[in-house]
């Protein structure tokens, strides 16, 4: 693993240099203007900032007219997550059980993934896995926007946006080494170092490796993950800033698969002896950012990111279903944005363009070994079964203008023009070939009103737009037919959304009590429904626009510093996700609730600090019952309430921690579905009482 980590970084360093040189050479000539000092790191209170700084769309803040949460460095240090969704994101209102924010549908890209504000996915690969694809020790904070966000967010991200902010170099030399061990053979080692090489150049470096055999039998839920990242921040002069970053991450994991209700009750640790699934995925991500102050009121921001994802997957679920898959995807994004502040009505104008493009190759081979050998992880590539090349291009110019007609009122309006071009090529024949383009103008409006005492009332109305993916446009293969291009599929319309939000946030009791609550209402139309092709057609299934849905609810966060030694935090989501008009040839889902969509999710934390340096936190997590299928038949599932205990002791140089997850050893599954045949399955998220302990040393 360590050799693969080093070789993987070495062979991709030229790509990182190329991205940095390209971005610098393109923008150096553009960044002309009188020398100015860049704004320093903010040390003043929000109240001392201008309204233009407080409402800047580049980051989420108290004054943003949108719903969201910032996960602070203190929370990241408390949780020290291994599984980000269940251990960290459950603290954030709006998270669903199925990959996306607000909308529990894992097959669509309703969520934007960003790192340091840069998009790391094309429109068809978005979800909230950004935290799985970044080294935990390299994260400074996480900004989670629930809902459509500003024009900086992709138009398809009407579920939300996750923006991972990585650590910047410290001013003084810092070094930290840590070791963590846990139940079921968990080992995690981390080393981080950062500092200033001179007054203008700083660096941060992180190396992280985890080996986790997992709780399930036969190591069927095991994971090995290694990450290496480096970041350079350079100020070539008084008015500009350059940032270059390179990250390499390798994730090798097993998938234990679903077990039946009978198997779950008999032995919920069971790893299915009749199947084997394993994936080996590598992400290499160089990026570059350039910021320059222009005159007294202008600022230019340019960023470029490249991600290369290579993967190998092994799957054997029966003697007749064994395969070896290979994937190679290159995703690129460039964003250029100019901001200008005006004295008139304290207004600000943003002009910019987002450009992303992707090239993806996917191959599937038959497995050449026996079923028995495959169950032991012994695979070999046989005959080539499928070979597909896909391309995506996406260009989005955007404009955002905000102003204050009176001191306490801030209004904003933005437009974003999305142009998509999709292409797919079946290298083994002409079936499955096709090309399609989409274009739409998306509008977003926002308003904030600040009352005396720092209370902020905000409202937002925003459109959304998700073009069909290549897999949506094509039919679905099935014996005796292959996946094939069907002309009527190419007439699919994009999924469109309209969202209205109203929120209130503020502080009470000398700022010891902080709250943030927001109501949202989203309508979806042109949802895609799959239907069977006629027996005489050269396809198995096709997709058509035949669905509408509505989701609405309330998202609330509260934190309260009760005393010097006692603090509490609460996150609550009330959400109703239902089909308004959704009919397939075999079933009418209209009025039904989506599967895996509980009406309530409550997360409560209580922290106690009895002595200096010692803190204990008890976390309580409650999920209401939910339907196991979209038909809303076969009953519901209610996960038991869970408790987690985290204790940490810190000095200036040392820290130690003990975590007890599932404190009362509850038997549970987080996701329980019902198959079309009426069989209950349990397929994700369960483990018994789990201990983890670690120590770190700063030097």
mmCIF file of C-alpha atoms in Angstrom, residues 94-458:
data_model
loop_
_atom_site.group_PDB
_atom_site.id
_atom_site.type_symbol
_atom_site.label_atom_id
_atom_site.label_comp_id
_atom_site.label_asym_id
_atom_site.label_seq_id
_atom_site.Cartn_x
_atom_site.Cartn_y
_atom_site.Cartn_z
ATOM 1 C CA UNK A 94 -31.104 18.086 5.969
ATOM 2 C CA UNK A 95 -29.003 14.958 5.522
ATOM 3 C CA UNK A 96 -30.836 11.963 4.060
ATOM 4 C CA UNK A 97 -30.157 8.254 4.266
ATOM 5 C CA UNK A 98 -29.408 7.880 0.555
ATOM 6 C CA UNK A 99 -26.369 9.857 -0.656
ATOM 7 C CA UNK A 100 -28.036 13.211 -1.354
ATOM 8 C CA UNK A 101 -28.953 16.222 0.756
ATOM 9 C CA UNK A 102 -32.725 16.689 1.289
ATOM 10 C CA UNK A 103 -33.691 14.311 -1.545
ATOM 11 C CA UNK A 104 -33.287 10.600 -0.653
ATOM 12 C CA UNK A 105 -32.405 9.330 -4.127
ATOM 13 C CA UNK A 106 -28.984 7.835 -4.703
ATOM 14 C CA UNK A 107 -29.382 7.545 -8.475
ATOM 15 C CA UNK A 108 -29.370 11.303 -9.160
ATOM 16 C CA UNK A 109 -26.846 14.105 -8.617
ATOM 17 C CA UNK A 110 -28.792 16.537 -6.463
ATOM 18 C CA UNK A 111 -25.691 17.442 -4.403
ATOM 19 C CA UNK A 112 -22.580 19.418 -5.333
ATOM 20 C CA UNK A 113 -19.169 18.210 -4.152
ATOM 21 C CA UNK A 114 -16.564 20.943 -3.736
ATOM 22 C CA UNK A 115 -13.118 21.233 -2.189
ATOM 23 C CA UNK A 116 -11.949 24.750 -1.312
ATOM 24 C CA UNK A 117 -14.854 26.045 -3.382
ATOM 25 C CA UNK A 118 -13.763 24.124 -6.489
ATOM 26 C CA UNK A 119 -16.109 21.626 -8.079
ATOM 27 C CA UNK A 120 -14.734 18.063 -7.955
ATOM 28 C CA UNK A 121 -17.533 16.422 -9.891
ATOM 29 C CA UNK A 122 -19.389 16.872 -13.116
ATOM 30 C CA UNK A 123 -23.145 17.194 -12.977
ATOM 31 C CA UNK A 124 -23.720 13.419 -13.133
ATOM 32 C CA UNK A 125 -21.381 12.401 -10.285
ATOM 33 C CA UNK A 126 -22.520 14.632 -7.420
ATOM 34 C CA UNK A 127 -23.394 13.341 -3.946
ATOM 35 C CA UNK A 128 -22.198 13.961 -0.409
ATOM 36 C CA UNK A 129 -19.222 11.582 -0.638
ATOM 37 C CA UNK A 130 -16.754 14.487 -0.702
ATOM 38 C CA UNK A 131 -15.724 13.682 2.865
ATOM 39 C CA UNK A 132 -14.964 10.065 1.904
ATOM 40 C CA UNK A 133 -12.639 11.333 -0.817
ATOM 41 C CA UNK A 134 -10.541 13.682 1.367
ATOM 42 C CA UNK A 135 -8.125 12.853 4.177
ATOM 43 C CA UNK A 136 -9.884 13.704 7.496
ATOM 44 C CA UNK A 137 -6.752 15.318 8.951
ATOM 45 C CA UNK A 138 -6.524 17.682 5.989
ATOM 46 C CA UNK A 139 -9.940 19.241 6.645
ATOM 47 C CA UNK A 140 -10.172 22.619 8.354
ATOM 48 C CA UNK A 141 -13.964 22.916 8.250
ATOM 49 C CA UNK A 142 -16.952 21.799 6.182
ATOM 50 C CA UNK A 143 -19.591 24.167 4.801
ATOM 51 C CA UNK A 144 -22.889 22.408 4.134
ATOM 52 C CA UNK A 145 -25.539 24.299 2.183
ATOM 53 C CA UNK A 146 -28.944 22.659 2.238
ATOM 54 C CA UNK A 147 -31.006 23.709 -0.736
ATOM 55 C CA UNK A 148 -30.095 25.478 -4.000
ATOM 56 C CA UNK A 149 -27.536 27.979 -2.678
ATOM 57 C CA UNK A 150 -26.273 30.915 -4.741
ATOM 58 C CA UNK A 151 -25.315 30.995 -8.428
ATOM 59 C CA UNK A 152 -21.895 29.640 -7.411
ATOM 60 C CA UNK A 153 -23.581 26.316 -6.681
ATOM 61 C CA UNK A 154 -24.335 24.117 -9.675
ATOM 62 C CA UNK A 155 -27.885 24.339 -10.953
ATOM 63 C CA UNK A 156 -28.383 20.616 -10.348
ATOM 64 C CA UNK A 157 -27.470 21.062 -6.653
ATOM 65 C CA UNK A 158 -30.991 21.897 -5.523
ATOM 66 C CA UNK A 159 -30.492 19.263 -2.825
ATOM 67 C CA UNK A 160 -27.451 21.057 -1.474
ATOM 68 C CA UNK A 161 -23.687 21.577 -1.574
ATOM 69 C CA UNK A 162 -20.847 20.206 0.540
ATOM 70 C CA UNK A 163 -17.725 22.350 0.442
ATOM 71 C CA UNK A 164 -14.677 20.847 2.165
ATOM 72 C CA UNK A 165 -12.219 23.555 3.215
ATOM 73 C CA UNK A 166 -8.702 22.168 3.577
ATOM 74 C CA UNK A 167 -6.118 23.398 6.045
ATOM 75 C CA UNK A 168 -3.917 26.370 5.251
ATOM 76 C CA UNK A 169 -0.276 26.607 6.345
ATOM 77 C CA UNK A 170 0.173 27.909 9.900
ATOM 78 C CA UNK A 171 2.437 30.894 10.566
ATOM 79 C CA UNK A 172 4.663 28.914 12.931
ATOM 80 C CA UNK A 173 6.009 25.388 12.504
ATOM 81 C CA UNK A 174 3.473 22.773 13.638
ATOM 82 C CA UNK A 175 3.943 19.002 13.637
ATOM 83 C CA UNK A 176 1.525 16.381 14.859
ATOM 84 C CA UNK A 177 1.605 12.614 14.917
ATOM 85 C CA UNK A 178 -1.295 10.469 16.084
ATOM 86 C CA UNK A 179 -2.149 6.821 16.459
ATOM 87 C CA UNK A 180 -5.630 5.379 16.888
ATOM 88 C CA UNK A 181 -6.754 1.807 17.528
ATOM 89 C CA UNK A 182 -10.218 0.359 17.771
ATOM 90 C CA UNK A 183 -12.392 -2.693 17.947
ATOM 91 C CA UNK A 184 -12.404 -5.114 15.020
ATOM 92 C CA UNK A 185 -8.748 -4.436 14.206
ATOM 93 C CA UNK A 186 -8.955 -0.744 13.413
ATOM 94 C CA UNK A 187 -5.599 1.029 13.109
ATOM 95 C CA UNK A 188 -5.156 4.601 11.929
ATOM 96 C CA UNK A 189 -1.903 6.551 11.774
ATOM 97 C CA UNK A 190 -1.607 10.221 10.874
ATOM 98 C CA UNK A 191 1.218 12.691 10.457
ATOM 99 C CA UNK A 192 0.777 16.375 9.621
ATOM 100 C CA UNK A 193 3.246 19.218 9.345
ATOM 101 C CA UNK A 194 2.967 22.835 8.293
ATOM 102 C CA UNK A 195 4.725 26.128 8.548
ATOM 103 C CA UNK A 196 6.242 29.088 6.731
ATOM 104 C CA UNK A 197 9.327 28.711 4.549
ATOM 105 C CA UNK A 198 9.611 32.485 4.463
ATOM 106 C CA UNK A 199 7.300 35.452 4.959
ATOM 107 C CA UNK A 200 5.599 34.859 1.592
ATOM 108 C CA UNK A 201 5.539 31.050 1.261
ATOM 109 C CA UNK A 202 3.874 28.491 3.510
ATOM 110 C CA UNK A 203 3.155 24.781 3.270
ATOM 111 C CA UNK A 204 1.009 22.068 4.793
ATOM 112 C CA UNK A 205 1.605 18.322 4.436
ATOM 113 C CA UNK A 206 -0.476 15.359 5.612
ATOM 114 C CA UNK A 207 -0.017 11.577 5.493
ATOM 115 C CA UNK A 208 -2.809 9.319 6.719
ATOM 116 C CA UNK A 209 -3.328 5.549 6.637
ATOM 117 C CA UNK A 210 -6.171 3.417 8.027
ATOM 118 C CA UNK A 211 -6.654 -0.351 8.140
ATOM 119 C CA UNK A 212 -10.064 -1.497 9.358
ATOM 120 C CA UNK A 213 -11.133 -5.143 9.132
ATOM 121 C CA UNK A 214 -14.692 -4.243 10.086
ATOM 122 C CA UNK A 215 -17.171 -6.064 12.247
ATOM 123 C CA UNK A 216 -18.784 -8.312 9.649
ATOM 124 C CA UNK A 217 -17.645 -11.912 9.227
ATOM 125 C CA UNK A 218 -15.006 -12.932 6.664
ATOM 126 C CA UNK A 219 -13.641 -9.365 6.589
ATOM 127 C CA UNK A 220 -16.561 -8.618 4.281
ATOM 128 C CA UNK A 221 -16.753 -4.971 5.440
ATOM 129 C CA UNK A 222 -13.013 -4.310 5.586
ATOM 130 C CA UNK A 223 -11.392 -1.110 4.366
ATOM 131 C CA UNK A 224 -7.861 0.131 3.755
ATOM 132 C CA UNK A 225 -7.449 3.812 2.993
ATOM 133 C CA UNK A 226 -4.285 5.811 2.481
ATOM 134 C CA UNK A 227 -3.984 9.501 1.681
ATOM 135 C CA UNK A 228 -1.159 11.903 0.985
ATOM 136 C CA UNK A 229 -1.683 15.623 0.446
ATOM 137 C CA UNK A 230 0.391 18.769 0.196
ATOM 138 C CA UNK A 231 -0.507 22.437 -0.067
ATOM 139 C CA UNK A 232 1.557 25.519 -0.912
ATOM 140 C CA UNK A 233 0.374 29.088 -0.365
ATOM 141 C CA UNK A 234 2.457 31.844 -1.931
ATOM 142 C CA UNK A 235 2.055 35.618 -1.953
ATOM 143 C CA UNK A 236 4.108 36.816 -4.925
ATOM 144 C CA UNK A 237 3.368 40.436 -4.029
ATOM 145 C CA UNK A 238 1.206 42.527 -1.726
ATOM 146 C CA UNK A 239 -1.954 42.172 -3.751
ATOM 147 C CA UNK A 240 -2.129 38.550 -4.894
ATOM 148 C CA UNK A 241 -2.197 35.037 -3.514
ATOM 149 C CA UNK A 242 -1.434 31.686 -5.142
ATOM 150 C CA UNK A 243 -2.483 28.306 -3.749
ATOM 151 C CA UNK A 244 -1.479 24.936 -5.185
ATOM 152 C CA UNK A 245 -2.577 21.616 -3.742
ATOM 153 C CA UNK A 246 -2.117 17.942 -4.615
ATOM 154 C CA UNK A 247 -3.923 15.018 -3.015
ATOM 155 C CA UNK A 248 -3.591 11.294 -3.578
ATOM 156 C CA UNK A 249 -6.100 8.937 -1.958
ATOM 157 C CA UNK A 250 -6.490 5.183 -2.347
ATOM 158 C CA UNK A 251 -9.522 3.357 -0.966
ATOM 159 C CA UNK A 252 -9.742 -0.447 -0.978
ATOM 160 C CA UNK A 253 -13.004 -1.679 0.494
ATOM 161 C CA UNK A 254 -15.250 -4.716 0.655
ATOM 162 C CA UNK A 255 -19.041 -4.612 0.361
ATOM 163 C CA UNK A 256 -20.796 -7.140 2.609
ATOM 164 C CA UNK A 257 -24.039 -6.857 0.627
ATOM 165 C CA UNK A 258 -27.609 -7.169 1.838
ATOM 166 C CA UNK A 259 -28.837 -9.876 4.156
ATOM 167 C CA UNK A 260 -32.394 -11.051 4.587
ATOM 168 C CA UNK A 261 -34.578 -10.348 7.584
ATOM 169 C CA UNK A 262 -34.179 -13.968 8.699
ATOM 170 C CA UNK A 263 -30.400 -13.745 8.461
ATOM 171 C CA UNK A 264 -30.384 -10.421 10.300
ATOM 172 C CA UNK A 265 -32.315 -11.817 13.258
ATOM 173 C CA UNK A 266 -30.305 -15.055 13.332
ATOM 174 C CA UNK A 267 -26.833 -13.496 13.040
ATOM 175 C CA UNK A 268 -26.589 -9.822 12.147
ATOM 176 C CA UNK A 269 -22.810 -10.099 11.855
ATOM 177 C CA UNK A 270 -23.111 -12.513 8.962
ATOM 178 C CA UNK A 271 -20.973 -11.908 5.898
ATOM 179 C CA UNK A 272 -22.568 -13.656 2.972
ATOM 180 C CA UNK A 273 -20.472 -16.695 2.064
ATOM 181 C CA UNK A 274 -22.157 -16.819 -1.355
ATOM 182 C CA UNK A 275 -20.840 -13.494 -2.650
ATOM 183 C CA UNK A 276 -17.677 -11.423 -2.885
ATOM 184 C CA UNK A 277 -17.494 -7.715 -3.727
ATOM 185 C CA UNK A 278 -14.408 -5.541 -3.586
ATOM 186 C CA UNK A 279 -13.389 -2.181 -5.035
ATOM 187 C CA UNK A 280 -9.999 -0.497 -5.350
ATOM 188 C CA UNK A 281 -10.342 3.216 -6.163
ATOM 189 C CA UNK A 282 -7.650 5.859 -6.480
ATOM 190 C CA UNK A 283 -8.232 9.621 -6.641
ATOM 191 C CA UNK A 284 -5.468 11.983 -7.748
ATOM 192 C CA UNK A 285 -6.482 15.647 -7.446
ATOM 193 C CA UNK A 286 -4.179 18.553 -8.273
ATOM 194 C CA UNK A 287 -5.666 22.039 -7.976
ATOM 195 C CA UNK A 288 -4.685 25.665 -8.320
ATOM 196 C CA UNK A 289 -6.198 28.941 -7.102
ATOM 197 C CA UNK A 290 -5.220 32.522 -7.824
ATOM 198 C CA UNK A 291 -6.679 35.575 -6.121
ATOM 199 C CA UNK A 292 -5.807 39.165 -6.902
ATOM 200 C CA UNK A 293 -6.993 42.496 -5.644
ATOM 201 C CA UNK A 294 -7.688 44.970 -8.497
ATOM 202 C CA UNK A 295 -7.931 48.627 -7.584
ATOM 203 C CA UNK A 296 -9.767 49.615 -4.430
ATOM 204 C CA UNK A 297 -12.940 47.620 -5.038
ATOM 205 C CA UNK A 298 -12.228 44.717 -7.375
ATOM 206 C CA UNK A 299 -11.086 41.147 -6.868
ATOM 207 C CA UNK A 300 -10.316 38.402 -9.380
ATOM 208 C CA UNK A 301 -10.562 34.722 -8.426
ATOM 209 C CA UNK A 302 -9.438 31.924 -10.739
ATOM 210 C CA UNK A 303 -9.340 28.231 -9.857
ATOM 211 C CA UNK A 304 -8.571 25.041 -11.750
ATOM 212 C CA UNK A 305 -8.962 21.455 -10.570
ATOM 213 C CA UNK A 306 -8.261 18.110 -12.177
ATOM 214 C CA UNK A 307 -9.312 14.756 -10.741
ATOM 215 C CA UNK A 308 -8.296 11.383 -12.149
ATOM 216 C CA UNK A 309 -10.212 8.429 -10.732
ATOM 217 C CA UNK A 310 -9.119 4.896 -11.516
ATOM 218 C CA UNK A 311 -10.979 1.901 -10.152
ATOM 219 C CA UNK A 312 -11.079 -1.861 -10.254
ATOM 220 C CA UNK A 313 -14.113 -3.767 -9.021
ATOM 221 C CA UNK A 314 -14.520 -7.467 -8.379
ATOM 222 C CA UNK A 315 -17.961 -9.024 -8.081
ATOM 223 C CA UNK A 316 -19.210 -12.585 -7.683
ATOM 224 C CA UNK A 317 -22.806 -13.045 -6.556
ATOM 225 C CA UNK A 318 -23.401 -16.421 -8.230
ATOM 226 C CA UNK A 319 -21.648 -18.814 -10.597
ATOM 227 C CA UNK A 320 -23.413 -17.073 -13.483
ATOM 228 C CA UNK A 321 -22.715 -13.527 -12.282
ATOM 229 C CA UNK A 322 -18.983 -12.877 -11.937
ATOM 230 C CA UNK A 323 -17.155 -9.892 -13.382
ATOM 231 C CA UNK A 324 -14.073 -7.697 -13.262
ATOM 232 C CA UNK A 325 -14.704 -4.000 -13.849
ATOM 233 C CA UNK A 326 -12.249 -1.249 -14.741
ATOM 234 C CA UNK A 327 -12.929 2.478 -14.747
ATOM 235 C CA UNK A 328 -10.828 5.470 -15.710
ATOM 236 C CA UNK A 329 -12.404 8.916 -15.333
ATOM 237 C CA UNK A 330 -10.875 12.366 -15.717
ATOM 238 C CA UNK A 331 -12.893 15.311 -14.414
ATOM 239 C CA UNK A 332 -11.798 18.921 -14.875
ATOM 240 C CA UNK A 333 -13.197 22.202 -13.648
ATOM 241 C CA UNK A 334 -12.161 25.822 -14.137
ATOM 242 C CA UNK A 335 -13.898 28.777 -12.536
ATOM 243 C CA UNK A 336 -13.126 32.442 -13.178
ATOM 244 C CA UNK A 337 -14.958 35.118 -11.203
ATOM 245 C CA UNK A 338 -14.616 38.871 -10.859
ATOM 246 C CA UNK A 339 -16.162 40.743 -7.943
ATOM 247 C CA UNK A 340 -16.624 44.508 -7.720
ATOM 248 C CA UNK A 341 -17.963 46.512 -4.776
ATOM 249 C CA UNK A 342 -19.800 49.810 -5.376
ATOM 250 C CA UNK A 343 -20.583 52.589 -2.934
ATOM 251 C CA UNK A 344 -24.064 53.019 -4.414
ATOM 252 C CA UNK A 345 -26.480 51.117 -2.131
ATOM 253 C CA UNK A 346 -23.447 49.159 -0.882
ATOM 254 C CA UNK A 347 -23.910 46.955 -3.933
ATOM 255 C CA UNK A 348 -21.710 44.117 -5.185
ATOM 256 C CA UNK A 349 -21.525 42.610 -8.656
ATOM 257 C CA UNK A 350 -20.151 39.141 -9.435
ATOM 258 C CA UNK A 351 -19.401 37.984 -12.980
ATOM 259 C CA UNK A 352 -17.982 34.579 -13.759
ATOM 260 C CA UNK A 353 -18.047 31.330 -15.637
ATOM 261 C CA UNK A 354 -17.874 27.682 -14.543
ATOM 262 C CA UNK A 355 -16.547 25.127 -17.006
ATOM 263 C CA UNK A 356 -16.368 21.388 -16.384
ATOM 264 C CA UNK A 357 -15.668 18.472 -18.659
ATOM 265 C CA UNK A 358 -15.273 14.755 -18.164
ATOM 266 C CA UNK A 359 -13.908 11.783 -20.083
ATOM 267 C CA UNK A 360 -14.808 8.364 -18.733
ATOM 268 C CA UNK A 361 -13.885 4.858 -19.863
ATOM 269 C CA UNK A 362 -15.621 1.825 -18.424
ATOM 270 C CA UNK A 363 -14.826 -1.823 -19.144
ATOM 271 C CA UNK A 364 -16.355 -5.010 -17.820
ATOM 272 C CA UNK A 365 -14.731 -8.429 -18.225
ATOM 273 C CA UNK A 366 -16.021 -11.882 -17.492
ATOM 274 C CA UNK A 367 -14.219 -13.566 -14.606
ATOM 275 C CA UNK A 368 -11.971 -16.399 -15.775
ATOM 276 C CA UNK A 369 -11.649 -18.223 -12.437
ATOM 277 C CA UNK A 370 -14.094 -20.572 -10.770
ATOM 278 C CA UNK A 371 -16.896 -19.391 -8.505
ATOM 279 C CA UNK A 372 -15.178 -21.021 -5.506
ATOM 280 C CA UNK A 373 -11.918 -19.186 -6.195
ATOM 281 C CA UNK A 374 -13.771 -15.914 -6.735
ATOM 282 C CA UNK A 375 -15.358 -16.216 -3.294
ATOM 283 C CA UNK A 376 -11.801 -16.259 -1.919
ATOM 284 C CA UNK A 377 -10.975 -13.069 -3.824
ATOM 285 C CA UNK A 378 -9.138 -14.806 -6.681
ATOM 286 C CA UNK A 379 -10.266 -13.178 -9.947
ATOM 287 C CA UNK A 380 -8.798 -13.032 -13.443
ATOM 288 C CA UNK A 381 -9.915 -11.034 -16.463
ATOM 289 C CA UNK A 382 -11.589 -13.087 -19.159
ATOM 290 C CA UNK A 383 -13.433 -12.005 -22.266
ATOM 291 C CA UNK A 384 -14.312 -8.325 -22.643
ATOM 292 C CA UNK A 385 -18.023 -7.985 -21.997
ATOM 293 C CA UNK A 386 -18.673 -4.210 -22.289
ATOM 294 C CA UNK A 387 -16.577 -1.182 -23.204
ATOM 295 C CA UNK A 388 -18.093 2.303 -23.080
ATOM 296 C CA UNK A 389 -16.603 5.766 -23.462
ATOM 297 C CA UNK A 390 -18.573 8.744 -22.163
ATOM 298 C CA UNK A 391 -17.945 12.480 -22.446
ATOM 299 C CA UNK A 392 -19.566 15.434 -20.702
ATOM 300 C CA UNK A 393 -19.084 19.157 -21.250
ATOM 301 C CA UNK A 394 -20.698 21.805 -19.097
ATOM 302 C CA UNK A 395 -20.336 25.580 -19.366
ATOM 303 C CA UNK A 396 -22.129 27.986 -17.011
ATOM 304 C CA UNK A 397 -21.679 31.755 -17.162
ATOM 305 C CA UNK A 398 -23.250 33.434 -14.126
ATOM 306 C CA UNK A 399 -24.084 36.884 -12.794
ATOM 307 C CA UNK A 400 -24.976 37.888 -9.246
ATOM 308 C CA UNK A 401 -25.936 41.353 -8.009
ATOM 309 C CA UNK A 402 -26.828 42.378 -4.465
ATOM 310 C CA UNK A 403 -27.573 45.720 -2.888
ATOM 311 C CA UNK A 404 -28.995 47.368 0.227
ATOM 312 C CA UNK A 405 -31.862 49.832 -0.452
ATOM 313 C CA UNK A 406 -31.863 50.520 3.304
ATOM 314 C CA UNK A 407 -29.259 49.722 5.917
ATOM 315 C CA UNK A 408 -30.885 46.582 7.337
ATOM 316 C CA UNK A 409 -32.175 45.082 4.089
ATOM 317 C CA UNK A 410 -30.010 43.183 1.596
ATOM 318 C CA UNK A 411 -31.460 42.001 -1.723
ATOM 319 C CA UNK A 412 -29.783 39.710 -4.236
ATOM 320 C CA UNK A 413 -30.590 38.293 -7.636
ATOM 321 C CA UNK A 414 -28.589 35.965 -9.806
ATOM 322 C CA UNK A 415 -28.786 34.097 -13.089
ATOM 323 C CA UNK A 416 -26.829 31.080 -14.280
ATOM 324 C CA UNK A 417 -26.899 29.768 -17.850
ATOM 325 C CA UNK A 418 -26.222 26.044 -18.075
ATOM 326 C CA UNK A 419 -25.157 24.395 -21.323
ATOM 327 C CA UNK A 420 -24.609 20.629 -21.293
ATOM 328 C CA UNK A 421 -23.292 18.325 -23.977
ATOM 329 C CA UNK A 422 -23.344 14.552 -23.426
ATOM 330 C CA UNK A 423 -21.874 11.833 -25.623
ATOM 331 C CA UNK A 424 -21.584 8.074 -25.275
ATOM 332 C CA UNK A 425 -19.824 5.559 -27.483
ATOM 333 C CA UNK A 426 -20.161 1.780 -27.255
ATOM 334 C CA UNK A 427 -16.782 0.516 -28.455
ATOM 335 C CA UNK A 428 -18.141 -2.981 -29.094
ATOM 336 C CA UNK A 429 -20.802 -1.899 -31.581
ATOM 337 C CA UNK A 430 -23.183 0.849 -32.563
ATOM 338 C CA UNK A 431 -25.786 0.006 -29.935
ATOM 339 C CA UNK A 432 -25.537 2.474 -27.096
ATOM 340 C CA UNK A 433 -24.157 5.380 -29.142
ATOM 341 C CA UNK A 434 -25.719 8.806 -28.789
ATOM 342 C CA UNK A 435 -25.249 12.520 -28.220
ATOM 343 C CA UNK A 436 -27.524 15.124 -26.655
ATOM 344 C CA UNK A 437 -27.336 18.777 -25.572
ATOM 345 C CA UNK A 438 -29.340 20.722 -22.991
ATOM 346 C CA UNK A 439 -29.520 24.407 -22.109
ATOM 347 C CA UNK A 440 -31.414 26.401 -19.503
ATOM 348 C CA UNK A 441 -31.303 29.736 -17.672
ATOM 349 C CA UNK A 442 -31.701 29.388 -13.901
ATOM 350 C CA UNK A 443 -32.749 32.321 -11.701
ATOM 351 C CA UNK A 444 -32.191 32.804 -7.967
ATOM 352 C CA UNK A 445 -33.444 35.541 -5.630
ATOM 353 C CA UNK A 446 -32.541 36.221 -2.007
ATOM 354 C CA UNK A 447 -33.220 38.713 0.771
ATOM 355 C CA UNK A 448 -31.939 39.250 4.314
ATOM 356 C CA UNK A 449 -33.183 41.650 6.966
ATOM 357 C CA UNK A 450 -31.141 42.267 10.096
ATOM 358 C CA UNK A 451 -33.072 43.248 13.197
ATOM 359 C CA UNK A 452 -31.671 44.977 16.245
ATOM 360 C CA UNK A 453 -29.819 42.497 18.405
ATOM 361 C CA UNK A 454 -28.310 40.606 15.460
ATOM 362 C CA UNK A 455 -31.370 38.593 14.395
ATOM 363 C CA UNK A 456 -31.376 37.829 10.670
ATOM 364 C CA UNK A 457 -34.539 36.999 8.735
ATOM 365 C CA UNK A 458 -33.889 35.672 5.242
#
